[in-house]
């Protein structure tokens, strides 16, 4: 299948899905989302197959299959010796793969001799659909371009998902209208247009999708990205707009991202990630609902519910060295274990919107030895969960601070927590403008390009692929997004330059012919005969007729 795809013209990525998967976004949307990451591949998760001495559960030793409501043990997993030159990786078959890697995957001459030596083994593995591609990917020079991303996740709308009740059902139309109005004001100010030049008519479509690459460069390590249930989100919104100046309607697409996020990453010390969620205040550890939340208590919203009684905090510790793209500007001591067997004591406290210190608690943490699945090396990796009680947290901007007390003191880690009274509709209406400031406009473009020329040409520029940031200024159009002509007219007039428009639509073709005739008459007038006059007249009529045909077939009226 991959070999046939390479013959289907030009493309940058191939998306491998399960047979029952249905993409929620069309090809144009996916092209825009993937454009900044050409040369990269994406997997939803990745696991290095362990040898016989490290099999900790039946899932590491056997292959299971489900059929008709029953689970069957199909076969045992054969593991390549640890002394081998190749390491076997396993991952779900869902993935996004770069074109150059696909060429490497199917071409024996491009692959390394080590991979070719194990070709038969990989093809006859008990579950090749889970091991063949990840193994070749991670044993090639493409391994440094692999991201672990939530490529198969979405926020489900169901009765069991109580988060969807707040941000989809209950307040979507009202909240997002204010949110979009605020984004339009920012765009108009950036494009030097009147603030009231654009007005929102209706919301056409709304997608809340996980970001393929973390917005924080410190979160791009494979260790942190392996916790793919904790991620960043983008809001893709298609809207119908009205331009009061030209009195025309436009369809536009906006991409918004929350400014206040729930995940924070660090490049120094042993504390690698902190995740904060106030969305668990109504649950208790002894209740059965608790088991289905743990790491999944995340929300694409930059705020939480006020008057909750608890805040859930996940702390990820590791002695993994931080990447070169994650440098700390802090000069004070980071949180760090002295040795693998020592414990540390940390203090956590909350500061209220009135700047009062509340709800302080001390926690003793122990480090754990755990094998790093991505490198098969011993290290210290542990996820600590803390349920911090704090009664009746009022609405507003809260701050969570934590620092190490013993055996040595560390610097303070400060995290914002924004709470809203979601039950008080009057409060929401009063603070709606303030709530809108919790999102940031990252992308703006018109879906219908034909009506754009008499309005404005926004410059859409990817300034940082790692953060998926797009800036907007007025002026000459320059874009890295994929432009796919939708008609023969667009393909012929690609670029829509001024010369093309004049030559085809503004009479340039006929004018050029007339000038050429005048030139010939002037320089070759001594050879002119009256019987040639009709030839010139008929030629002129023919050229004008062709110009009219070009105008009505290729140009806008």
Coordinates of C-alpha atoms in Angstrom, one line a residue:
X1 CA 0.0 0.0 0.0
X2 CA 2.8 2.5 0.9
X3 CA 4.5 1.7 -2.4
X4 CA 1.4 2.5 -4.4
X5 CA 0.9 5.8 -2.4
X6 CA 4.4 6.9 -3.5
X7 CA 3.1 6.8 -7.1
X8 CA 0.1 9.0 -6.4
X9 CA 1.8 12.3 -6.9
X10 CA 3.2 14.6 -4.3
X11 CA 2.3 14.4 -0.6
X12 CA 4.1 15.0 2.7
X13 CA 2.5 12.6 5.2
X14 CA 0.6 9.4 5.2
X15 CA -1.8 8.7 8.1
X16 CA -2.2 5.0 9.0
X17 CA -5.6 4.3 10.7
X18 CA -7.5 1.4 12.1
X19 CA -10.1 0.0 9.7
X20 CA -12.9 1.4 11.9
X21 CA -11.4 4.9 12.3
X22 CA -13.1 7.9 10.7
X23 CA -11.1 11.1 10.6
X24 CA -12.9 14.0 12.1
X25 CA -11.0 16.6 10.1
X26 CA -10.8 16.9 6.3
X27 CA -7.7 16.8 4.3
X28 CA -7.3 20.6 4.1
X29 CA -7.5 20.9 7.9
X30 CA -4.9 18.1 8.4
X31 CA -2.6 19.7 5.8
X32 CA -2.7 23.0 7.7
X33 CA -2.0 21.2 11.0
X34 CA 0.9 19.1 9.7
X35 CA 2.6 21.7 7.5
X36 CA 5.0 23.0 10.2
X37 CA 6.2 19.5 10.9
X38 CA 7.4 18.3 7.5
X39 CA 10.2 15.7 8.1
X40 CA 8.6 14.4 11.3
X41 CA 6.6 11.3 12.2
X42 CA 4.1 10.8 14.9
X43 CA 3.2 7.8 17.1
X44 CA 0.5 7.7 19.8
X45 CA 2.8 5.6 22.1
X46 CA 6.0 3.6 22.0
X47 CA 7.3 0.7 24.0
X48 CA 10.6 -1.1 23.8
X49 CA 10.2 -4.9 24.0
X50 CA 11.9 -6.2 27.2
X51 CA 13.9 -9.4 27.5
X52 CA 12.7 -12.5 29.3
X53 CA 14.2 -11.4 32.6
X54 CA 12.2 -8.2 32.7
X55 CA 8.7 -9.4 31.8
X56 CA 6.6 -7.9 34.6
X57 CA 3.1 -9.0 33.4
X58 CA 1.4 -11.4 31.0
X59 CA 1.0 -8.5 28.6
X60 CA 4.8 -8.4 28.2
X61 CA 5.0 -12.2 27.6
X62 CA 1.9 -13.1 25.6
X63 CA -0.2 -11.8 22.7
X64 CA -3.9 -11.5 23.4
X65 CA -6.8 -11.1 20.9
X66 CA -10.5 -10.2 21.5
X67 CA -13.3 -11.8 19.5
X68 CA -17.0 -12.1 20.2
X69 CA -16.7 -10.8 23.7
X70 CA -13.9 -13.2 24.7
X71 CA -10.2 -12.6 25.1
X72 CA -7.8 -15.3 23.8
X73 CA -4.1 -15.9 24.5
X74 CA -2.8 -16.2 20.9
X75 CA 0.9 -16.7 21.2
X76 CA 4.0 -15.8 23.2
X77 CA 6.2 -12.9 22.3
X78 CA 9.7 -13.9 21.1
X79 CA 12.3 -11.3 22.1
X80 CA 15.5 -10.6 20.3
X81 CA 18.6 -11.0 22.5
X82 CA 19.8 -7.8 24.3
X83 CA 23.2 -8.4 22.6
X84 CA 21.6 -7.9 19.2
X85 CA 22.3 -4.9 17.1
X86 CA 18.6 -4.1 16.7
X87 CA 16.0 -3.3 19.3
X88 CA 12.4 -4.2 18.9
X89 CA 9.8 -1.5 19.5
X90 CA 6.0 -1.9 19.6
X91 CA 3.4 0.8 19.1
X92 CA -0.3 0.9 17.9
X93 CA -0.6 0.8 14.2
X94 CA -2.1 4.3 14.1
X95 CA 0.6 6.8 13.1
X96 CA 1.5 9.8 10.9
X97 CA 4.6 9.1 8.8
X98 CA 6.8 11.4 6.7
X99 CA 7.2 10.7 3.0
X100 CA 11.0 10.3 3.2
X101 CA 10.6 7.7 5.9
X102 CA 8.1 5.7 3.8
X103 CA 10.6 5.7 1.0
X104 CA 13.2 4.4 3.4
X105 CA 10.8 1.8 4.8
X106 CA 10.0 0.1 1.4
X107 CA 13.4 0.5 -0.3
X108 CA 15.9 -2.2 0.6
X109 CA 18.8 -0.2 -0.9
X110 CA 18.1 2.7 1.5
X111 CA 17.7 0.7 4.6
X112 CA 20.7 -0.2 6.8
X113 CA 22.2 -3.7 6.5
X114 CA 21.1 -4.4 10.1
X115 CA 17.5 -3.8 9.4
X116 CA 17.7 -5.9 6.2
X117 CA 19.2 -8.8 8.2
X118 CA 16.2 -8.8 10.5
X119 CA 13.7 -8.2 7.7
X120 CA 12.3 -11.8 7.8
X121 CA 12.1 -11.7 11.6
X122 CA 10.1 -8.5 11.6
X123 CA 7.7 -9.7 8.9
X124 CA 7.0 -13.0 10.7
X125 CA 6.7 -11.5 14.2
X126 CA 3.6 -12.5 16.1
X127 CA 2.1 -9.0 15.7
X128 CA 4.0 -7.3 12.8
X129 CA 1.4 -4.5 12.5
X130 CA 2.6 -3.3 15.9
X131 CA 6.3 -3.9 15.6
X132 CA 7.5 -3.7 12.0
X133 CA 7.2 0.1 11.4
X134 CA 8.1 1.3 14.9
X135 CA 11.2 -1.0 14.9
X136 CA 12.5 0.3 11.6
X137 CA 11.7 3.8 12.5
X138 CA 13.5 3.7 15.9
X139 CA 16.6 1.9 14.5
X140 CA 17.1 4.4 11.6
X141 CA 18.3 7.9 11.4
X142 CA 14.7 9.0 11.5
X143 CA 14.4 8.2 15.2
X144 CA 15.3 11.8 16.2
X145 CA 12.3 13.1 14.2
X146 CA 9.7 11.0 16.1
X147 CA 7.1 12.7 18.3
X148 CA 4.8 10.9 20.7
X149 CA 1.5 12.7 20.2
X150 CA -2.2 12.2 21.0
X151 CA -3.0 11.7 17.3
X152 CA -6.1 9.5 18.1
X153 CA -7.8 11.5 20.8
X154 CA -10.7 13.8 21.0
X155 CA -13.0 15.1 23.8
X156 CA -16.0 12.8 23.6
X157 CA -19.5 14.3 24.1
X158 CA -21.3 11.9 26.4
X159 CA -23.2 11.8 29.7
X160 CA -20.2 10.1 31.4
X161 CA -17.8 13.0 30.4
X162 CA -18.8 15.7 32.9
X163 CA -16.3 18.1 31.4
X164 CA -18.1 18.2 28.0
X165 CA -21.2 19.4 29.9
X166 CA -19.5 22.6 30.7
X167 CA -17.6 23.5 27.6
X168 CA -19.8 22.0 24.8
X169 CA -23.4 21.8 25.9
X170 CA -24.0 24.4 28.5
X171 CA -22.2 27.6 27.3
X172 CA -20.6 27.0 23.9
X173 CA -22.7 29.5 21.9
X174 CA -22.6 32.3 24.4
X175 CA -18.9 31.8 25.6
X176 CA -17.5 31.3 22.1
X177 CA -19.3 34.3 20.6
X178 CA -17.5 36.6 23.1
X179 CA -14.3 34.7 22.6
X180 CA -14.5 35.1 18.8
X181 CA -15.5 38.7 19.0
X182 CA -12.4 39.4 21.1
X183 CA -10.2 37.5 18.6
X184 CA -11.7 39.6 15.8
X185 CA -10.9 42.8 17.6
X186 CA -7.3 41.7 18.0
X187 CA -7.1 40.8 14.3
X188 CA -8.5 44.1 13.2
X189 CA -6.1 46.0 15.5
X190 CA -3.2 44.0 14.0
X191 CA -4.3 44.5 10.4
X192 CA -4.9 48.3 11.2
X193 CA -8.7 48.0 10.4
X194 CA -11.6 49.6 12.3
X195 CA -12.4 47.6 15.4
X196 CA -16.0 47.1 14.3
X197 CA -15.1 46.3 10.7
X198 CA -15.9 42.6 11.2
X199 CA -18.9 41.1 12.9
X200 CA -19.7 37.5 13.7
X201 CA -22.8 36.1 12.0
X202 CA -22.7 32.5 13.1
X203 CA -20.4 29.7 14.3
X204 CA -20.2 27.0 11.5
X205 CA -17.9 24.4 13.1
X206 CA -15.9 23.9 16.2
X207 CA -13.0 21.4 16.7
X208 CA -11.2 21.0 20.0
X209 CA -8.1 19.0 19.0
X210 CA -4.9 18.0 20.9
X211 CA -1.7 19.7 19.7
X212 CA 0.7 17.4 17.8
X213 CA 3.7 19.0 19.4
X214 CA 3.8 20.5 23.0
X215 CA 3.5 24.2 23.1
X216 CA 6.3 24.3 25.7
X217 CA 9.6 23.1 24.3
X218 CA 10.5 21.6 27.7
X219 CA 7.6 19.2 27.2
X220 CA 9.0 17.7 24.0
X221 CA 11.1 14.9 25.6
X222 CA 9.8 11.4 24.9
X223 CA 9.5 10.7 28.6
X224 CA 7.0 13.5 29.1
X225 CA 5.2 13.0 25.8
X226 CA 4.7 9.3 26.7
X227 CA 2.0 10.6 29.1
X228 CA -0.1 11.5 26.1
X229 CA -3.3 11.8 28.2
X230 CA -1.9 15.1 29.4
X231 CA -1.6 17.4 26.5
X232 CA -2.2 20.9 25.1
X233 CA -5.3 21.8 23.0
X234 CA -6.1 24.0 20.1
X235 CA -9.6 25.4 19.2
X236 CA -10.2 25.4 15.4
X237 CA -13.4 27.4 14.7
X238 CA -15.0 28.1 11.4
X239 CA -17.2 31.2 11.4
X240 CA -19.3 33.3 9.1
X241 CA -18.3 37.0 9.2
X242 CA -19.8 40.2 7.8
X243 CA -17.6 43.0 6.5
X244 CA -19.3 46.3 7.2
X245 CA -17.1 48.1 4.7
X246 CA -17.6 46.0 1.6
X247 CA -21.0 44.7 2.9
X248 CA -20.0 41.1 2.0
X249 CA -20.1 37.8 3.9
X250 CA -16.9 35.8 4.5
X251 CA -16.2 32.4 5.9
X252 CA -13.0 32.4 8.1
X253 CA -11.1 30.0 10.2
X254 CA -9.6 30.8 13.6
X255 CA -7.2 28.9 15.8
X256 CA -7.2 29.8 19.5
X257 CA -5.1 28.3 22.3
X258 CA -5.5 28.7 26.0
X259 CA -2.9 31.0 27.6
X260 CA -3.2 29.4 31.1
X261 CA -2.4 25.7 30.7
X262 CA -2.5 22.8 33.2
X263 CA 0.9 21.2 32.3
X264 CA 4.3 22.8 33.1
X265 CA 7.7 21.3 32.3
X266 CA 11.2 21.9 33.4
X267 CA 14.7 21.2 32.1
X268 CA 16.8 21.1 35.3
X269 CA 16.5 19.2 38.6
X270 CA 14.5 16.0 39.0
X271 CA 11.1 17.6 38.7
X272 CA 10.2 17.2 35.0
X273 CA 6.5 18.0 34.8
X274 CA 3.7 19.3 37.0
X275 CA 0.1 18.8 36.1
X276 CA -2.7 20.7 37.9
X277 CA -6.4 20.0 37.7
X278 CA -9.2 21.5 39.9
X279 CA -11.8 19.5 38.0
X280 CA -11.9 16.7 40.5
X281 CA -13.3 18.6 43.5
X282 CA -16.6 16.6 43.6
X283 CA -14.9 13.2 43.6
X284 CA -13.3 11.3 46.5
X285 CA -10.7 8.5 46.4
X286 CA -13.0 6.0 47.9
X287 CA -15.7 6.6 45.3
X288 CA -15.9 4.3 42.3
X289 CA -15.7 7.2 39.8
X290 CA -12.2 8.0 41.1
X291 CA -10.6 5.0 39.2
X292 CA -11.6 6.4 35.8
X293 CA -10.0 9.7 36.2
X294 CA -6.4 9.7 37.6
X295 CA -4.3 11.1 34.7
X296 CA -7.4 11.8 32.6
X297 CA -8.6 14.7 34.7
X298 CA -7.5 17.2 32.1
X299 CA -9.6 19.9 30.4
X300 CA -9.0 21.9 27.2
X301 CA -10.3 24.9 29.2
X302 CA -7.9 27.5 30.8
X303 CA -10.0 27.6 34.0
X304 CA -11.6 25.3 36.5
X305 CA -14.8 25.3 38.7
X306 CA -14.9 27.6 41.7
X307 CA -15.9 26.4 45.2
X308 CA -14.3 23.0 44.7
X309 CA -12.8 21.3 47.7
X310 CA -9.7 19.7 46.2
X311 CA -6.9 20.3 43.6
X312 CA -5.3 17.3 41.9
X313 CA -1.6 17.6 41.3
X314 CA 0.6 15.2 39.4
X315 CA 4.4 15.4 39.8
X316 CA 6.7 13.6 37.3
X317 CA 10.2 13.0 38.6
X318 CA 13.1 11.7 36.5
X319 CA 16.9 12.0 36.4
X320 CA 16.7 12.2 32.6
X321 CA 18.9 15.0 31.3
X322 CA 16.9 17.9 29.9
X323 CA 17.1 18.6 26.2
X324 CA 19.2 21.3 24.6
X325 CA 16.1 23.2 23.6
X326 CA 15.0 23.5 27.3
X327 CA 17.2 25.8 29.3
X328 CA 16.3 27.2 32.7
X329 CA 16.9 30.9 33.4
X330 CA 16.6 30.3 37.1
X331 CA 19.8 30.6 39.1
X332 CA 18.5 29.2 42.3
X333 CA 18.5 25.5 43.3
X334 CA 16.0 23.2 41.5
X335 CA 14.1 20.4 43.3
X336 CA 16.4 17.4 43.4
X337 CA 16.8 14.0 45.1
X338 CA 20.3 13.6 46.7
X339 CA 20.4 9.9 45.9
X340 CA 18.0 7.2 44.7
X341 CA 17.3 6.0 48.2
X342 CA 16.7 9.3 49.8
X343 CA 13.4 11.1 50.4
X344 CA 12.5 14.7 50.1
X345 CA 10.0 16.9 51.9
X346 CA 8.0 19.4 49.8
X347 CA 5.6 22.1 50.8
X348 CA 2.6 23.1 48.7
X349 CA 0.3 26.1 49.4
X350 CA -2.3 28.1 47.5
X351 CA -2.5 31.9 47.3
X352 CA -6.1 33.3 46.9
X353 CA -7.1 36.1 44.6
X354 CA -6.8 38.4 47.6
X355 CA -3.1 37.4 48.0
X356 CA -3.7 35.4 51.2
X357 CA -1.8 32.2 51.8
X358 CA -4.3 29.3 52.2
X359 CA -4.3 25.5 52.4
X360 CA -0.7 24.7 53.0
X361 CA 0.4 21.0 53.2
X362 CA 3.7 19.1 53.5
X363 CA 4.4 15.9 51.6
X364 CA 7.2 13.4 51.8
X365 CA 8.2 11.8 48.5
X366 CA 10.4 8.8 47.7
X367 CA 12.2 8.1 44.4
X368 CA 11.7 4.9 42.5
X369 CA 13.9 2.8 40.2
X370 CA 12.2 2.2 36.8
X371 CA 13.5 1.2 33.4
X372 CA 13.2 3.9 30.7
X373 CA 11.2 2.1 28.0
X374 CA 12.6 4.4 25.3
X375 CA 16.2 3.8 26.0
X376 CA 16.2 0.5 28.0
X377 CA 18.4 2.1 30.7
X378 CA 18.0 2.2 34.4
X379 CA 16.8 5.5 35.7
X380 CA 14.7 7.1 38.3
X381 CA 11.2 7.8 37.0
X382 CA 8.1 8.2 39.1
X383 CA 4.7 9.9 38.9
X384 CA 3.4 11.2 42.3
X385 CA -0.2 12.2 42.7
X386 CA -1.3 14.6 45.4
X387 CA -4.9 15.5 46.3
X388 CA -4.6 18.8 48.0
X389 CA -7.7 19.7 50.1
X390 CA -8.8 23.3 50.0
X391 CA -12.4 24.2 50.9
X392 CA -14.6 26.6 49.0
X393 CA -12.1 28.2 46.6
X394 CA -13.7 31.4 45.5
X395 CA -13.6 32.6 41.8
X396 CA -10.5 34.4 40.5
X397 CA -6.8 34.0 39.9
X398 CA -5.3 31.5 42.3
X399 CA -1.6 30.6 42.5
X400 CA -0.1 27.3 43.5
X401 CA 3.4 27.3 44.9
X402 CA 5.6 24.4 45.8
X403 CA 9.2 24.1 47.0
X404 CA 11.5 21.6 48.6
X405 CA 12.0 21.9 52.4
X406 CA 14.3 18.9 53.3
X407 CA 17.1 17.9 53.1
X408 CA 17.9 21.2 51.2
X409 CA 15.7 24.1 50.2
X410 CA 14.9 24.7 46.5
X411 CA 13.5 27.6 44.6
X412 CA 9.7 28.1 44.5
X413 CA 7.8 26.7 41.6
X414 CA 4.8 29.0 40.8
X415 CA 1.7 27.9 38.8
X416 CA -1.4 29.9 37.9
X417 CA -4.9 28.4 38.6
X418 CA -7.9 30.3 37.3
X419 CA -11.4 29.5 38.7
X420 CA -14.9 30.5 37.6
X421 CA -18.2 30.2 39.2
X422 CA -19.8 28.1 36.5
X423 CA -23.1 27.8 38.3
X424 CA -23.7 31.6 38.5
X425 CA -24.8 32.8 35.1
X426 CA -24.8 36.5 36.1
X427 CA -21.1 36.1 37.2
X428 CA -20.2 34.6 33.8
X429 CA -21.9 37.4 32.0
X430 CA -20.2 40.1 34.0
X431 CA -16.7 38.5 33.6
X432 CA -17.1 37.3 30.0
X433 CA -14.6 39.8 28.6
X434 CA -12.1 38.8 31.2
X435 CA -12.6 35.1 30.4
X436 CA -12.0 35.8 26.7
X437 CA -8.5 37.1 27.6
X438 CA -7.6 33.5 28.7
X439 CA -7.3 32.5 25.0
X440 CA -4.8 33.7 22.4
X441 CA -5.4 34.1 18.7
X442 CA -2.8 32.0 16.9
X443 CA -4.2 31.7 13.3
X444 CA -6.6 33.6 11.1
X445 CA -7.4 33.0 7.5
X446 CA -10.3 33.2 5.0
X447 CA -11.7 29.9 3.8
X448 CA -13.1 31.5 0.5
X449 CA -10.1 33.1 -1.2
X450 CA -12.0 34.6 -4.2
X451 CA -13.6 37.4 -2.1
X452 CA -10.4 38.2 -0.2
X453 CA -8.8 40.6 -2.7
X454 CA -11.2 43.5 -1.9
X455 CA -10.9 43.0 1.8
X456 CA -7.4 42.4 3.1
X457 CA -4.5 40.1 2.5
X458 CA -3.3 38.8 5.9
X459 CA 0.2 37.5 6.2
X460 CA 0.1 34.0 7.8
X461 CA 3.6 33.0 8.9
X462 CA 4.8 30.1 11.0
X463 CA 7.3 31.7 13.4
X464 CA 7.9 28.7 15.6
X465 CA 7.1 25.1 14.5
X466 CA 7.6 23.7 18.0
X467 CA 4.9 25.9 19.5
X468 CA 2.6 25.9 16.4
X469 CA 2.6 29.7 16.6
X470 CA 1.3 31.8 13.7
X471 CA 1.4 35.5 13.5
X472 CA -0.7 37.9 11.5
X473 CA 0.3 41.2 9.9
X474 CA -1.0 43.1 6.9
X475 CA 0.8 43.2 3.7
X476 CA 2.0 40.8 1.0
X477 CA 0.7 37.3 1.5
X478 CA 3.2 34.7 2.5
X479 CA 2.1 31.4 3.9
X480 CA 3.6 27.9 4.7
X481 CA 0.2 26.3 4.7
X482 CA -0.7 23.9 1.9
X483 CA -2.7 25.6 -0.9
X484 CA -4.6 23.2 -3.1
X485 CA -6.3 24.8 -6.1
X486 CA -9.9 23.7 -6.2
X487 CA -10.7 24.4 -9.9
X488 CA -9.1 24.8 -13.3
X489 CA -9.4 28.5 -13.0
X490 CA -7.4 28.6 -9.8
X491 CA -4.7 26.3 -11.2
X492 CA -4.4 28.5 -14.3
X493 CA -4.3 31.8 -12.3
X494 CA -2.1 30.3 -9.5
X495 CA -0.4 33.1 -7.7
X496 CA -3.0 35.6 -8.8
X497 CA -0.2 38.1 -9.6
X498 CA -1.0 41.6 -11.0
X499 CA 0.6 40.8 -14.4
X500 CA -1.4 37.6 -14.8
X501 CA -4.6 39.4 -13.9
X502 CA -3.9 42.3 -16.4
X503 CA -2.8 40.0 -19.2
X504 CA -5.8 37.7 -19.0
X505 CA -8.6 39.7 -17.5
X506 CA -7.6 43.3 -18.2
X507 CA -7.2 43.3 -21.9
X508 CA -3.5 42.7 -21.9
X509 CA -3.6 39.9 -24.5
X510 CA -5.4 42.1 -27.1
X511 CA -3.3 45.2 -26.2
X512 CA -0.1 43.3 -26.8
X513 CA -1.3 42.1 -30.2
X514 CA -2.3 45.7 -31.3
X515 CA 1.1 47.0 -30.2
X516 CA 2.9 44.3 -32.2
X517 CA 0.8 45.3 -35.3
X518 CA 1.7 49.0 -34.9
X519 CA 5.3 48.0 -34.5
X520 CA 5.2 45.9 -37.7
X521 CA 3.4 48.7 -39.7
X522 CA 5.9 51.3 -38.6
X523 CA 9.1 49.4 -39.5
X524 CA 7.8 47.6 -42.6
X525 CA 5.5 50.3 -44.0
X526 CA 7.2 50.2 -47.4
X527 CA 6.1 46.7 -47.9
X528 CA 2.5 47.4 -46.9
X529 CA -0.2 46.6 -49.5
X530 CA -3.9 47.7 -49.3
X531 CA -5.0 44.1 -49.9
X532 CA -3.4 43.2 -46.6
X533 CA -5.6 45.6 -44.7
X534 CA -8.4 43.1 -44.5
X535 CA -6.0 40.6 -43.0
X536 CA -5.1 43.0 -40.2
X537 CA -8.7 43.9 -39.5
X538 CA -9.8 40.2 -39.3
X539 CA -6.8 39.4 -37.1
X540 CA -7.7 42.2 -34.8
X541 CA -11.4 41.0 -34.6
X542 CA -10.2 37.4 -33.8
X543 CA -7.8 38.6 -31.0
X544 CA -10.5 40.7 -29.4
X545 CA -12.9 37.8 -29.6
X546 CA -10.3 35.5 -27.9
X547 CA -9.8 38.2 -25.2
X548 CA -13.5 38.3 -24.5
X549 CA -13.6 34.4 -24.2
X550 CA -10.7 34.5 -21.7
X551 CA -12.5 37.1 -19.6
X552 CA -15.8 35.2 -19.3
X553 CA -14.2 31.8 -18.8
X554 CA -11.3 32.6 -16.4
X555 CA -12.0 35.9 -14.8
X556 CA -14.4 37.1 -12.1
X557 CA -17.2 39.2 -13.3

